[in-house]
Amino acid sequence: MGWTSRLFLTLVLGCLSSILLVATEADSGKMRVIAGTGEAGFEDGSPGAFNKPIRLAPYGAGAVLVADIFNHAIRVVNVDGTVTTIAGGPDRKGFADGSAEVALFASPHGVAISREGLIAVAEAENHTIRLLTPVLGADNQGPEGYVISTLAGVPGSGGMMDGPAAEALFQSPHAVAWTPDGDLLVADIGNARIRRVSSATVGTAAGSGDEGRRDGASAEASFHYPMDIALAADGTLWIADAGSHSVRSLDPESKVSTLNLTSGIDTPHGIAVGPDGVLYLAEMARHRILAVNPDGEVTTVCGTGKAGSGPGELNRPAAVLVHGGVVWVADLDNHRIVICQMPANDTGS
């Protein structure tokens, strides 16, 4: 069976098994390792192996996309624990566009999928934004593969420049998020800015380029390592500002604010929006996943606060995603993907 057939089978199995596993998680009340052995490696199948999984995005009803940094790969994890590689691999580091069989990546970080099935990748080491366009089969039941192109940035050239997408410069982009109208927002951590790719043009959505935690008008605001972003249904962009240890927002009126929290947080590396306006944070330095309600009240969802791979423990969680009624976690230094139960007062989407 070829990799394209395996990918289609993975998606089908995910749709069939997602409800069963979500119910099992809710009943157990425990954190569960879905994929990964706890050791760095590269392997498809179940449980699969990763080398620093760092970002997550929904991929159909029962699966997630994973950016696997040091395997230089984009992977899919099914809710039943099956891992499939859709592009890249540990022997495929570099830069090359083309079909998934020949394309090369270097340290992919952010991933996001559009309504049309386009996958955007924030490629930190190449300082580019890559695009995976699905190749549909004759039955239109799912992608048979992907063709990779460069959406924005100059491969291997870091810097700061707005303008035509093919000439614009990024500095270690780490996260991406699609807007409903098809624009792409980018967390450009090396430039301390949020960038926007729209109609083959790159602009700055927020950030003066200064490092700091200054609120106000988008052009005057400052960030310190804006590490991850998540777009809410009301158009608010939520930002995990890791260097300032804070949660920031960019509202539809282009104003940047800092969310007042009931307790301090340390190095928020991942952020996701859940139901009823609840935010979820991957608090990397304290090895926890946190929930933050609209009033700024902070509670722990999973993780003991101690780095480890034992029951209930995480080791530098890098990303969080609410999908299919559970909380998915990219457990970076444990090289695994974990599922946690949703808080009792929240329901997953």
Short mmCIF file of C-alpha atoms in Angstrom, two decimals, residues 29-172:
data_model
loop_
_atom_site.label_atom_id
_atom_site.label_comp_id
_atom_site.label_asym_id
_atom_site.label_seq_id
_atom_site.Cartn_x
_atom_site.Cartn_y
_atom_site.Cartn_z
CA GLY A 29 -10.53 11.22 33.52
CA LYS A 30 -6.84 10.64 32.74
CA MET A 31 -4.24 11.97 30.39
CA ARG A 32 -3.55 9.50 27.62
CA VAL A 33 -0.58 9.14 25.30
CA ILE A 34 -1.95 8.82 21.76
CA ALA A 35 1.25 8.56 19.72
CA GLY A 36 4.99 8.51 20.23
CA THR A 37 7.26 6.27 22.27
CA GLY A 38 8.84 8.86 24.56
CA GLU A 39 12.09 8.66 22.61
CA ALA A 40 13.16 10.70 19.59
CA GLY A 41 12.77 8.85 16.30
CA PHE A 42 10.91 8.66 13.04
CA GLU A 43 8.32 6.00 12.35
CA ASP A 44 4.83 5.86 10.90
CA GLY A 45 2.17 3.47 12.13
CA SER A 46 1.21 2.99 15.76
CA PRO A 47 2.50 4.30 18.11
CA GLY A 48 4.84 6.06 15.67
CA ALA A 49 7.84 8.16 16.63
CA PHE A 50 8.58 11.90 16.60
CA ASN A 51 11.53 14.21 17.10
CA LYS A 52 10.22 17.37 18.79
CA PRO A 53 6.55 17.71 17.76
CA ILE A 54 5.81 21.40 18.17
CA ARG A 55 2.51 22.49 16.58
CA LEU A 56 -0.95 21.03 15.99
CA ALA A 57 -3.93 21.73 13.73
CA PRO A 58 -7.24 19.94 13.11
CA TYR A 59 -7.24 17.46 10.23
CA GLY A 60 -10.72 16.12 9.73
CA ALA A 61 -13.03 14.76 12.39
CA GLY A 62 -10.59 12.38 14.05
CA ALA A 63 -7.05 13.51 13.37
CA VAL A 64 -4.55 16.33 13.81
CA LEU A 65 -1.65 17.71 11.82
CA VAL A 66 1.71 17.80 13.57
CA ALA A 67 4.78 19.87 12.70
CA ASP A 68 7.70 17.57 13.61
CA ILE A 69 10.73 19.89 13.88
CA PHE A 70 13.81 17.71 13.73
CA ASN A 71 12.24 15.17 11.41
CA HIS A 72 11.59 18.12 9.07
CA ALA A 73 8.18 16.64 8.40
CA ILE A 74 4.46 17.27 8.42
CA ARG A 75 2.68 14.34 10.03
CA VAL A 76 -0.91 13.26 10.71
CA VAL A 77 -1.94 11.62 13.99
CA ASN A 78 -5.22 9.77 14.00
CA VAL A 79 -7.28 9.58 17.16
CA ASP A 80 -6.62 5.81 17.21
CA GLY A 81 -2.87 6.50 17.46
CA THR A 82 -1.87 5.86 13.86
CA VAL A 83 0.83 8.19 12.52
CA THR A 84 1.24 9.04 8.81
CA THR A 85 3.78 11.33 7.13
CA ILE A 86 2.38 13.51 4.36
CA ALA A 87 5.55 15.43 3.50
CA GLY A 88 9.20 15.62 4.54
CA GLY A 89 11.30 13.29 6.66
CA PRO A 90 14.55 13.11 8.65
CA ASP A 91 16.57 12.60 5.46
CA ARG A 92 14.70 15.35 3.63
CA LYS A 93 16.10 18.50 5.28
CA GLY A 94 16.60 21.45 2.99
CA PHE A 95 14.49 23.50 0.66
CA ALA A 96 12.65 22.25 -2.42
CA ASP A 97 9.14 22.74 -3.73
CA GLY A 98 7.26 20.15 -5.74
CA SER A 99 5.34 17.00 -4.99
CA ALA A 100 5.36 15.62 -1.46
CA GLU A 101 7.74 12.89 -2.61
CA VAL A 102 10.48 15.41 -3.49
CA ALA A 103 9.77 18.48 -1.33
CA LEU A 104 12.24 19.42 1.41
CA PHE A 105 11.67 21.28 4.68
CA ALA A 106 13.91 22.69 7.40
CA SER A 107 12.48 22.87 10.92
CA PRO A 108 8.76 23.32 10.19
CA HIS A 109 7.01 24.89 13.16
CA GLY A 110 3.48 26.25 12.68
CA VAL A 111 0.73 24.42 10.79
CA ALA A 112 -2.79 25.51 9.88
CA ILE A 113 -5.40 24.19 7.47
CA SER A 114 -7.88 26.33 5.55
CA ARG A 115 -11.51 25.62 4.76
CA GLU A 116 -10.39 24.55 1.29
CA GLY A 117 -7.86 22.08 2.71
CA LEU A 118 -4.75 24.17 2.06
CA ILE A 119 -2.06 23.53 4.68
CA ALA A 120 0.18 26.46 5.60
CA VAL A 121 3.51 25.78 7.30
CA ALA A 122 5.66 28.31 9.15
CA GLU A 123 9.15 27.11 8.34
CA ALA A 124 11.48 28.58 10.94
CA GLU A 125 14.87 27.61 9.58
CA ASN A 126 14.15 28.58 5.97
CA HIS A 127 12.33 31.76 7.07
CA THR A 128 9.46 30.97 4.71
CA ILE A 129 5.77 30.18 4.64
CA ARG A 130 5.10 27.02 2.66
CA LEU A 131 1.82 25.84 1.22
CA LEU A 132 0.61 22.25 0.78
CA THR A 133 -2.12 22.08 -1.86
CA PRO A 134 -4.14 18.85 -1.87
CA VAL A 135 -4.29 16.65 -4.94
CA LEU A 136 -7.77 15.16 -4.93
CA GLY A 137 -8.53 11.67 -6.10
CA ALA A 138 -11.06 10.81 -8.77
CA ASP A 139 -13.72 10.13 -6.15
CA ASN A 140 -13.08 13.45 -4.34
CA GLN A 141 -13.18 11.61 -1.02
CA GLY A 142 -9.88 12.99 0.24
CA PRO A 143 -6.40 14.06 -0.82
CA GLU A 144 -4.26 11.56 -2.67
CA GLY A 145 -1.24 13.70 -1.91
CA TYR A 146 0.02 17.27 -1.78
CA VAL A 147 2.00 19.65 -3.94
CA ILE A 148 4.29 21.97 -1.97
CA SER A 149 4.97 25.59 -2.96
CA THR A 150 6.33 28.71 -1.27
CA LEU A 151 3.59 31.14 -0.30
CA ALA A 152 5.84 33.90 1.05
CA GLY A 153 9.40 34.62 2.03
CA VAL A 154 12.83 34.14 0.48
CA PRO A 155 14.30 30.70 1.30
CA GLY A 156 17.30 30.97 3.62
CA SER A 157 17.05 34.76 3.93
CA GLY A 158 15.90 36.01 7.32
CA GLY A 159 15.00 39.64 7.80
CA MET A 160 12.15 42.11 7.91
CA MET A 161 10.48 43.36 4.77
CA ASP A 162 6.85 43.81 3.77
CA GLY A 163 5.77 43.81 0.15
CA PRO A 164 5.27 41.24 -2.60
CA ALA A 165 5.14 37.75 -1.09
CA ALA A 166 8.08 36.47 -3.15
CA GLU A 167 10.30 39.29 -1.87
CA ALA A 168 9.04 39.71 1.70
CA LEU A 169 11.27 38.61 4.56
CA PHE A 170 10.49 36.81 7.82
CA GLN A 171 12.69 35.97 10.78
CA SER A 172 11.97 32.50 12.16
#
